[in-house]
GROMACS .gro file of N, CA and C in nm:
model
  423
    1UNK      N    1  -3.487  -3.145  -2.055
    1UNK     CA    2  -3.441  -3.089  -1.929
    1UNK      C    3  -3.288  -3.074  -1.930
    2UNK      N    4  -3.244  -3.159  -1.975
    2UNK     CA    5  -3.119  -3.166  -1.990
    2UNK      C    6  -3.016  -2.998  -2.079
    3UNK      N    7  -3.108  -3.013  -2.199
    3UNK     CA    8  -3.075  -2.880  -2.259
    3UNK      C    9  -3.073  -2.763  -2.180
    4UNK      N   10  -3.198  -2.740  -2.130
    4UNK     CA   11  -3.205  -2.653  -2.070
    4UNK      C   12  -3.116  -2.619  -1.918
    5UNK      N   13  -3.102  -2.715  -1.868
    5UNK     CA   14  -2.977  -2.745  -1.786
    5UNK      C   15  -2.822  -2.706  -1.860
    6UNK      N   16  -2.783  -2.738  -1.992
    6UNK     CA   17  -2.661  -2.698  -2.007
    6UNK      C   18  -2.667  -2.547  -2.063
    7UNK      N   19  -2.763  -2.489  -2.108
    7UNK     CA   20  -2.798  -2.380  -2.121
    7UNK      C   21  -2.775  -2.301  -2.036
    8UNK      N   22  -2.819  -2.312  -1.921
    8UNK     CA   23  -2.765  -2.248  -1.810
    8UNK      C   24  -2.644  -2.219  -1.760
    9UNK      N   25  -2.589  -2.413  -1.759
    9UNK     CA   26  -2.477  -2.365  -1.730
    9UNK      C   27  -2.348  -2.291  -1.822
   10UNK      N   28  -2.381  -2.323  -1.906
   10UNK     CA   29  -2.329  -2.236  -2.004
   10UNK      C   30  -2.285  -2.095  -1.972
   11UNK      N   31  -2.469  -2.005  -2.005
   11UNK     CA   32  -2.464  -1.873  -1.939
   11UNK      C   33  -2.393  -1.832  -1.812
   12UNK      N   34  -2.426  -1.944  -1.682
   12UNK     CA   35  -2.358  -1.870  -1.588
   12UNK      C   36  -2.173  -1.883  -1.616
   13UNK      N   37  -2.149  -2.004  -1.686
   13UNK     CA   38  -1.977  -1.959  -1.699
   13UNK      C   39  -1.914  -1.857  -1.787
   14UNK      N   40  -2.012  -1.826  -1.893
   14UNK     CA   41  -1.984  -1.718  -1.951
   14UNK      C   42  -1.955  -1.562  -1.875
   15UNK      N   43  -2.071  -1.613  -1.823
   15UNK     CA   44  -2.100  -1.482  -1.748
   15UNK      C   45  -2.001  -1.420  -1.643
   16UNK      N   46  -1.961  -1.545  -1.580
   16UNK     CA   47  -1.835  -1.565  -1.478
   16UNK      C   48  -1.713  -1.518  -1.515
   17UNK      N   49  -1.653  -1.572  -1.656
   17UNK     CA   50  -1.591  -1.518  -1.681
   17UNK      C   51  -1.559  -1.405  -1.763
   18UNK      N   52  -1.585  -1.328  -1.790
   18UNK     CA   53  -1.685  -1.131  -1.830
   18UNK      C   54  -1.638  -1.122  -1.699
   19UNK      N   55  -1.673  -1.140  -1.551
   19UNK     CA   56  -1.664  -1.106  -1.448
   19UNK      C   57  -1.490  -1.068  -1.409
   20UNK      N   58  -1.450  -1.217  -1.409
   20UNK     CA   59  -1.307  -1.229  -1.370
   20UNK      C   60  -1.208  -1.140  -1.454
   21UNK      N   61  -1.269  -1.104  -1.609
   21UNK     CA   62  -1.150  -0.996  -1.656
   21UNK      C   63  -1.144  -0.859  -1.642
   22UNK      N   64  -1.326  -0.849  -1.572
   22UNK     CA   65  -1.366  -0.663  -1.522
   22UNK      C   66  -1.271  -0.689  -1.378
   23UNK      N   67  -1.256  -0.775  -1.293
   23UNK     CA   68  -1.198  -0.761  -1.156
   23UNK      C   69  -1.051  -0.751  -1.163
   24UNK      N   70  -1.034  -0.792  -1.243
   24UNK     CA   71  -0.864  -0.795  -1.300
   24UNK      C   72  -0.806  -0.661  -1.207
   25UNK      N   73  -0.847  -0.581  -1.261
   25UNK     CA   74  -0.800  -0.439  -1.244
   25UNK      C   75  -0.816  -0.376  -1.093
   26UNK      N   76  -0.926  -0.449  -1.046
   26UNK     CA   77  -0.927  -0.372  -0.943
   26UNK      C   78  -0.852  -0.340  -0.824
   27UNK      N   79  -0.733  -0.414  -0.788
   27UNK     CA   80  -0.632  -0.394  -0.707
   27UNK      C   81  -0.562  -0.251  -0.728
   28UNK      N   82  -0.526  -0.144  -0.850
   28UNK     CA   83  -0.496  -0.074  -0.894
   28UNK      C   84  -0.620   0.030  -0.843
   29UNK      N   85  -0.710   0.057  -0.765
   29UNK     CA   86  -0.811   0.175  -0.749
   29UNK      C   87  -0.745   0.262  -0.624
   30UNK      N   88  -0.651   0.208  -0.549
   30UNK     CA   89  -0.586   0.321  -0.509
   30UNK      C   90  -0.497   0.399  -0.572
   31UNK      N   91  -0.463   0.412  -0.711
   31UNK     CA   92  -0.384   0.467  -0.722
   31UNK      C   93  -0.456   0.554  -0.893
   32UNK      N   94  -0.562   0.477  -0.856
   32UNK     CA   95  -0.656   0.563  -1.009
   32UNK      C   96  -0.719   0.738  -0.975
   33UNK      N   97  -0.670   0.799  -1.082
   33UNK     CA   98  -0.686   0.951  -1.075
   33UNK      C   99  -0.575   1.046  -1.138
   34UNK      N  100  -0.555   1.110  -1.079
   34UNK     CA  101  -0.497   1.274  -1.128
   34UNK      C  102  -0.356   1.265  -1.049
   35UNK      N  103  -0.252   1.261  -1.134
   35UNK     CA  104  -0.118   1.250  -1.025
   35UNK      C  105  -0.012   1.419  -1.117
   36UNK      N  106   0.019   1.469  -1.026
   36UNK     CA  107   0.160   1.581  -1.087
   36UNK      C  108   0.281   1.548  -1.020
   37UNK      N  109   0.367   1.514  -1.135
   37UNK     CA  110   0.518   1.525  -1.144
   37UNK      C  111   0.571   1.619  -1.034
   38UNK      N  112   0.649   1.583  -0.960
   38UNK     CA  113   0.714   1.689  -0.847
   38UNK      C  114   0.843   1.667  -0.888
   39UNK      N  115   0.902   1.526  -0.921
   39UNK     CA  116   1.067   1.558  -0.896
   39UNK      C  117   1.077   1.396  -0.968
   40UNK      N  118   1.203   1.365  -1.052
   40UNK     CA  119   1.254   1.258  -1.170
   40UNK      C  120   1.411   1.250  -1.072
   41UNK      N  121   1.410   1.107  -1.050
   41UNK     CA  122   1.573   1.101  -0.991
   41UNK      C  123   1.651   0.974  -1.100
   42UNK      N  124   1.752   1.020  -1.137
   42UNK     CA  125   1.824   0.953  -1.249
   42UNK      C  126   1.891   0.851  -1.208
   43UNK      N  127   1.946   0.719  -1.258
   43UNK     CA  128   1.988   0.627  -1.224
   43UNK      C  129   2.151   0.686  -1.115
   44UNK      N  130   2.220   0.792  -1.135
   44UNK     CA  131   2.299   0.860  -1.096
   44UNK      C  132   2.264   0.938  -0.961
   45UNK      N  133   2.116   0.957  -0.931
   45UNK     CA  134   2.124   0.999  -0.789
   45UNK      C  135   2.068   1.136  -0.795
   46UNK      N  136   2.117   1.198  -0.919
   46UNK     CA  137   2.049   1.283  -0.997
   46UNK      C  138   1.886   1.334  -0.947
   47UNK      N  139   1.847   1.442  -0.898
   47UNK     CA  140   1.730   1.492  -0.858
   47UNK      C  141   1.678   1.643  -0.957
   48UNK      N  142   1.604   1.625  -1.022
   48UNK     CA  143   1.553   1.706  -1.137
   48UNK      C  144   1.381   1.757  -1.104
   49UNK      N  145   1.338   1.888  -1.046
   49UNK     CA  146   1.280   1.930  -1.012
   49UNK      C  147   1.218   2.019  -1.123
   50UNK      N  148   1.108   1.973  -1.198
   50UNK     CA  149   1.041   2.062  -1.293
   50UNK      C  150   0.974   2.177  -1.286
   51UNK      N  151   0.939   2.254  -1.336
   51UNK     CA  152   0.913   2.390  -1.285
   51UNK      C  153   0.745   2.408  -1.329
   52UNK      N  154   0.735   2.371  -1.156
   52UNK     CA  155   0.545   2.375  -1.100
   52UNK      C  156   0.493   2.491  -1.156
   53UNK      N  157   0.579   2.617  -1.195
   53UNK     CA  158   0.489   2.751  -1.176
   53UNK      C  159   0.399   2.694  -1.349
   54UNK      N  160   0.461   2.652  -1.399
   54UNK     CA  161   0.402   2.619  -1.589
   54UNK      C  162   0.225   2.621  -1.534
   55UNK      N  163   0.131   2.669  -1.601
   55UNK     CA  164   0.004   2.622  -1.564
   55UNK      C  165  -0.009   2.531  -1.696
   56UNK      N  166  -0.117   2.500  -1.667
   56UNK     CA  167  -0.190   2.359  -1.801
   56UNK      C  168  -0.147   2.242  -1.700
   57UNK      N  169  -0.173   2.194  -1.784
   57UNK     CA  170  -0.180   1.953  -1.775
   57UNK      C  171  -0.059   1.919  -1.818
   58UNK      N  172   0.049   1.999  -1.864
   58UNK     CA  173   0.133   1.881  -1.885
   58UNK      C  174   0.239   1.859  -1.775
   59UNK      N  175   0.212   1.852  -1.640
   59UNK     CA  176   0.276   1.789  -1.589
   59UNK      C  177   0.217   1.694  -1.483
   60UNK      N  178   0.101   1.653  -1.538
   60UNK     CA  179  -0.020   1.551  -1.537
   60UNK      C  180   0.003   1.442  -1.569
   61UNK      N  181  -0.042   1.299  -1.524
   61UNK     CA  182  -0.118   1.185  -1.552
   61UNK      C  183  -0.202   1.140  -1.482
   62UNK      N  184  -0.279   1.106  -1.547
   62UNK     CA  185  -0.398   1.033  -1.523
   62UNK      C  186  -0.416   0.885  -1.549
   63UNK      N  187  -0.449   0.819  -1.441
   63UNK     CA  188  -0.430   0.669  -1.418
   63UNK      C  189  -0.577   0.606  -1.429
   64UNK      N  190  -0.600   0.562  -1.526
   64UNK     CA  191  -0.789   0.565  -1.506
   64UNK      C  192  -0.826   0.400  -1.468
   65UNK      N  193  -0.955   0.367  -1.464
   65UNK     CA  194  -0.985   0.239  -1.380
   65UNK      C  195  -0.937   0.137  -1.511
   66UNK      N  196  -0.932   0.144  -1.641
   66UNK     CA  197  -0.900   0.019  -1.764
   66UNK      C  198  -0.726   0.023  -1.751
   67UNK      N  199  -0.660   0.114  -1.652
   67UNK     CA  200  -0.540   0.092  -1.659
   67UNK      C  201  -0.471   0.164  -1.743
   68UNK      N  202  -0.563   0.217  -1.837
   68UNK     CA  203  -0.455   0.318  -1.928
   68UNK      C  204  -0.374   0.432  -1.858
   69UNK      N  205  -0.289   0.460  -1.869
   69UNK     CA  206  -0.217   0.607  -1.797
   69UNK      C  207  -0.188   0.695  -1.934
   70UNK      N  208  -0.306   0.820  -1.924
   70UNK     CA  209  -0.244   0.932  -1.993
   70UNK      C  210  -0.224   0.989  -1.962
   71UNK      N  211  -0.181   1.137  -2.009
   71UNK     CA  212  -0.085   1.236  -1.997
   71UNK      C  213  -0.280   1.356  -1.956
   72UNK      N  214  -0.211   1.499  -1.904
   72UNK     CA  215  -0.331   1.550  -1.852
   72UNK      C  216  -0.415   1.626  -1.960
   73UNK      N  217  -0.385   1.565  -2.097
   73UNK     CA  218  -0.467   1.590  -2.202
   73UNK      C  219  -0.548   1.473  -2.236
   74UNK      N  220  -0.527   1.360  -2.184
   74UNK     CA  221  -0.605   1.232  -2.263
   74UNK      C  222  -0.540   1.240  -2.333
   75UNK      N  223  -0.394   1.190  -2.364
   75UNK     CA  224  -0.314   1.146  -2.517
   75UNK      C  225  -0.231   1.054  -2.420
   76UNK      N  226  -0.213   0.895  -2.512
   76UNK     CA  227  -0.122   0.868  -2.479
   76UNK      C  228   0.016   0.884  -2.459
   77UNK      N  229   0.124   0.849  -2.365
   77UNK     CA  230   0.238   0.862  -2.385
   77UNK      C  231   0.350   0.806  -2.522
   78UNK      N  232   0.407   0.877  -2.518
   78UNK     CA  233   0.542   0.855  -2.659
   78UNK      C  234   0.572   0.700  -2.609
   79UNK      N  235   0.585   0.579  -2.671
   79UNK     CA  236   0.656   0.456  -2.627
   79UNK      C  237   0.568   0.422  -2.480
   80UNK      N  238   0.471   0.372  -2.470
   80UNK     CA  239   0.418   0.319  -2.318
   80UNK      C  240   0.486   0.167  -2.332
   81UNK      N  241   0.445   0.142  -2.196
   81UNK     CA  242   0.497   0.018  -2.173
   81UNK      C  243   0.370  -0.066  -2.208
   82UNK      N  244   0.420  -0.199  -2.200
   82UNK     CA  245   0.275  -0.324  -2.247
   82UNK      C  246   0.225  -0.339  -2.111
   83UNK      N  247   0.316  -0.367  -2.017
   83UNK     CA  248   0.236  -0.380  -1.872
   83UNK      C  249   0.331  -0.292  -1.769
   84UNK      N  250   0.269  -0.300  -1.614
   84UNK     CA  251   0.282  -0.257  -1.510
   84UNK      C  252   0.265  -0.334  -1.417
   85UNK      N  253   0.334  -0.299  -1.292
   85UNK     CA  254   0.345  -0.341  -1.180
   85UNK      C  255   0.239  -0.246  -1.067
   86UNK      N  256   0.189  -0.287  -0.974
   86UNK     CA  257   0.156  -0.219  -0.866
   86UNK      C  258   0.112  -0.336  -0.757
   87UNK      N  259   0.185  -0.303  -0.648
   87UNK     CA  260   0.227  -0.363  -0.531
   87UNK      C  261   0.243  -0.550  -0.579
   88UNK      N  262   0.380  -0.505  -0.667
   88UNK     CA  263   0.391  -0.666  -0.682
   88UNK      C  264   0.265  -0.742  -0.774
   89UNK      N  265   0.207  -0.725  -0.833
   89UNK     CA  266   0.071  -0.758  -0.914
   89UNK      C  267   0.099  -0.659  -1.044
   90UNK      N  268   0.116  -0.796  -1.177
   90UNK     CA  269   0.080  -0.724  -1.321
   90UNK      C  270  -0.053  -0.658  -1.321
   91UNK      N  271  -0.037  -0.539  -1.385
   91UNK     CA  272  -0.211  -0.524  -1.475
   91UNK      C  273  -0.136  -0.453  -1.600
   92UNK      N  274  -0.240  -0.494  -1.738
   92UNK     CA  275  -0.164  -0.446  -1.815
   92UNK      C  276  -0.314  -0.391  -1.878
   93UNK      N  277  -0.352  -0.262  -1.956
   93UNK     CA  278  -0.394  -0.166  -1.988
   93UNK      C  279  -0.494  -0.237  -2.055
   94UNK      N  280  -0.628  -0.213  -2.017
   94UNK     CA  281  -0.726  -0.252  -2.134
   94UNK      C  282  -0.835  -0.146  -2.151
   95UNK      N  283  -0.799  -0.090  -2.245
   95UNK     CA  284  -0.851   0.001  -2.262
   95UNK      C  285  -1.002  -0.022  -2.295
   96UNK      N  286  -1.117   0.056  -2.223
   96UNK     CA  287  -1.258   0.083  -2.234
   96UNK      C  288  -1.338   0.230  -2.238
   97UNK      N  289  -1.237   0.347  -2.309
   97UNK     CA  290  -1.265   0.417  -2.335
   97UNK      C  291  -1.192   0.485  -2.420
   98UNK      N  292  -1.216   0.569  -2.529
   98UNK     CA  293  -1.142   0.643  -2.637
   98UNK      C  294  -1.010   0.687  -2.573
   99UNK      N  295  -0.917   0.712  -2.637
   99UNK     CA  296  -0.785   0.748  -2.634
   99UNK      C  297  -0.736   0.858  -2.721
  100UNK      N  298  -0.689   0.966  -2.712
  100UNK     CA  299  -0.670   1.064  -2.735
  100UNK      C  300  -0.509   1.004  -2.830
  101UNK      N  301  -0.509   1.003  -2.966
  101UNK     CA  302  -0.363   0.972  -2.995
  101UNK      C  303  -0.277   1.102  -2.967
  102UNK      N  304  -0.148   1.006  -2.918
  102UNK     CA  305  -0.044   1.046  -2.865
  102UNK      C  306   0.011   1.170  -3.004
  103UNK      N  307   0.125   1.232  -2.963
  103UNK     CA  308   0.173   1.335  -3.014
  103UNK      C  309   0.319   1.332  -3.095
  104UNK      N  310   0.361   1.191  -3.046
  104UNK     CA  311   0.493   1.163  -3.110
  104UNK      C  312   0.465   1.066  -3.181
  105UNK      N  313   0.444   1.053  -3.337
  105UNK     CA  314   0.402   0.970  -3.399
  105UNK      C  315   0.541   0.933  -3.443
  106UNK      N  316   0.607   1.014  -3.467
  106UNK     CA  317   0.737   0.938  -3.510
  106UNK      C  318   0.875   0.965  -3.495
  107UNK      N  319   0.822   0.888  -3.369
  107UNK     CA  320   0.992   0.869  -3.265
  107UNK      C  321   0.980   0.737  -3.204
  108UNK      N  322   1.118   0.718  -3.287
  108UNK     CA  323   1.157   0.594  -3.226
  108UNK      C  324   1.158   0.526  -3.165
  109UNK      N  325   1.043   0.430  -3.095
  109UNK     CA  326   1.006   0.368  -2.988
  109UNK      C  327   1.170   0.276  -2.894
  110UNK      N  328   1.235   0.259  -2.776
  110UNK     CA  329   1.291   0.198  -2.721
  110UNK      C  330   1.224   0.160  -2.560
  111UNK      N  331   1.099   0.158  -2.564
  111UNK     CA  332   1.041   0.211  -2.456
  111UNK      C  333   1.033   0.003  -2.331
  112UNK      N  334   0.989   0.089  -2.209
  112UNK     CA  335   1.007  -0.012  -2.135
  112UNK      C  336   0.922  -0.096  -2.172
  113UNK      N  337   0.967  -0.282  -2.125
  113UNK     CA  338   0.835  -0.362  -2.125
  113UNK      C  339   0.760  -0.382  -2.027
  114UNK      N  340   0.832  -0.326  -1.930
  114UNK     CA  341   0.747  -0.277  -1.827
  114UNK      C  342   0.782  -0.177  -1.697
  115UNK      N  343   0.687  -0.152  -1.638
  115UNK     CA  344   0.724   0.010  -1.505
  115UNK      C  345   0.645  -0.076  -1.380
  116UNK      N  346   0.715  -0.018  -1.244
  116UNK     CA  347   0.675  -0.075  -1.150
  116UNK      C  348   0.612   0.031  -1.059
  117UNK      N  349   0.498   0.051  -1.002
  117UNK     CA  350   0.423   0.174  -0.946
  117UNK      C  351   0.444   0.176  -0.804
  118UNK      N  352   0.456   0.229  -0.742
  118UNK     CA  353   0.485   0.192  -0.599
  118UNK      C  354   0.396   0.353  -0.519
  119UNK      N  355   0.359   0.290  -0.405
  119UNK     CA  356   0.286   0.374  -0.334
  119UNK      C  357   0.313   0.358  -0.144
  120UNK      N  358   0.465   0.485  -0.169
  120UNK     CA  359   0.530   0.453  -0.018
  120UNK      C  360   0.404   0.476   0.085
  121UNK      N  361   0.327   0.628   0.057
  121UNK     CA  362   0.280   0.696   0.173
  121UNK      C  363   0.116   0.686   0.061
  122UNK      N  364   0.007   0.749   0.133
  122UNK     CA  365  -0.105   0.801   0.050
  122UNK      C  366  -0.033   0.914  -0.005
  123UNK      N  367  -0.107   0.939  -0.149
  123UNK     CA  368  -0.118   1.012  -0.245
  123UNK      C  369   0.007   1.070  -0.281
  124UNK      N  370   0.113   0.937  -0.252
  124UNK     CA  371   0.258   0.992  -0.368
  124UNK      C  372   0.246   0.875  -0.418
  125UNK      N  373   0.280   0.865  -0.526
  125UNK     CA  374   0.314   0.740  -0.608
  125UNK      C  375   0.480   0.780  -0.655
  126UNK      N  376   0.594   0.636  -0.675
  126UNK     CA  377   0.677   0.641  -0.753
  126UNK      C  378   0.702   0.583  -0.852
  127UNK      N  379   0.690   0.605  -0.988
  127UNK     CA  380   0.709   0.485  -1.107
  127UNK      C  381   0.842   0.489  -1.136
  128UNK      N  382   0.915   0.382  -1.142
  128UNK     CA  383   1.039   0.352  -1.144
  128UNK      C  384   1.052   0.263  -1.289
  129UNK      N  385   1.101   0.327  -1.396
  129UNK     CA  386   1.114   0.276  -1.541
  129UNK      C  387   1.237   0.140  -1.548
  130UNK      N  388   1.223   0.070  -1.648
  130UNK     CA  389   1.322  -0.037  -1.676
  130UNK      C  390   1.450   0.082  -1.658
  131UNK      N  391   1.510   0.191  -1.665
  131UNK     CA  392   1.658   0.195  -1.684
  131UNK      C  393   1.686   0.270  -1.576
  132UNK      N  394   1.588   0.258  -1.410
  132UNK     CA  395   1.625   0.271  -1.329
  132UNK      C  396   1.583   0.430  -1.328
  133UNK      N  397   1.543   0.492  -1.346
  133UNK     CA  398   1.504   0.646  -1.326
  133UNK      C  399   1.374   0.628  -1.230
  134UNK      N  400   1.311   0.707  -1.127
  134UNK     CA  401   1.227   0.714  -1.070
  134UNK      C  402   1.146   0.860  -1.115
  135UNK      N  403   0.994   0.848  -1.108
  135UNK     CA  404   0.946   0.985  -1.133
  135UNK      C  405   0.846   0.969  -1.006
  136UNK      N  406   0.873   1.125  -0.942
  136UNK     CA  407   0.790   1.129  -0.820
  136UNK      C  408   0.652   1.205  -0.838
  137UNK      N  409   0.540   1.127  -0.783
  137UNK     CA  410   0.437   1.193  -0.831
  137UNK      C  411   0.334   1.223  -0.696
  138UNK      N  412   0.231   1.338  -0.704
  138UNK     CA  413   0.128   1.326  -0.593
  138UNK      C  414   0.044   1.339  -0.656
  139UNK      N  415  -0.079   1.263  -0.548
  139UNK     CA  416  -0.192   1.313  -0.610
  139UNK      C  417  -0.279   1.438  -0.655
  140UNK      N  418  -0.372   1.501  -0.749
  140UNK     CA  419  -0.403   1.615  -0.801
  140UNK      C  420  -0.517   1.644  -0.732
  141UNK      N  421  -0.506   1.721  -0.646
  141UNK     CA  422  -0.627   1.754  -0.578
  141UNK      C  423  -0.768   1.807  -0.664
   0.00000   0.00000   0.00000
């Protein structure tokens, strides 16, 4: 009886914890989806407005539920960061679905160790990089 008793409990802590690293993430589901670049402000004040008329994805990311953020091809970014911020709470990327390799295989990584996501209003997000640049984003209808 006994065996079969730690058997159990076994399974259910296993099981428990499988649980606690799928929930990890979930604080981040408001802000999972389709976001376009509107406007980059430079540590200088600097306001840099990219030019919407371009059609295609690349002025796309996509924020998916494992936390990865790619670009609107499915490729990662040149230099990502290891983790992120959103509303004050790490999540850092675990990826559970294929990844499209990135396009800059060889450039020099200096990239942040981490970006902080912020979400003033619904469906703008601002990611604000380690060297102080902000990129303004909305959501992709």
């Amino acid at each position: 009886m006994k065996k079969v008793f730690a058997f159990v409990l076994i399974l259910v802590v296993s099981v428990q914890c499988k649980k606690d690293d799928f929930m990890s993430l979930t604080h981040i589901a408001p802000i999972v989806g389709e976001w376009r670049i509107i406007a980059y402000t430079d540590t200088d004040g600097k306001t840099t407005v990219p030019d919407t008329t371009v059609q295609g994805r690349s002025l796309l990311i996509e924020i998916r539920t494992d936390g990865v953020i790619v670009d609107g091809y499915g490729r990662l970014g040149c230099c990502p960061p290891s983790k992120y911020f959103f509303r004050d709470r790490e999540f850092i990327p675990q990826p559970t679905a294929p990844i499209e390799p990135s396009i800059c295989p060889f450039i020099l990584c200096g990239s942040c160790p981490e970006v902080r996501i912020y979400m003033p209003v619904p469906d703008t997000l601002l990611v604000k990089n380690c060297w102080g640049g902000t990129s303004t984003y909305v959501r992709e209808k």
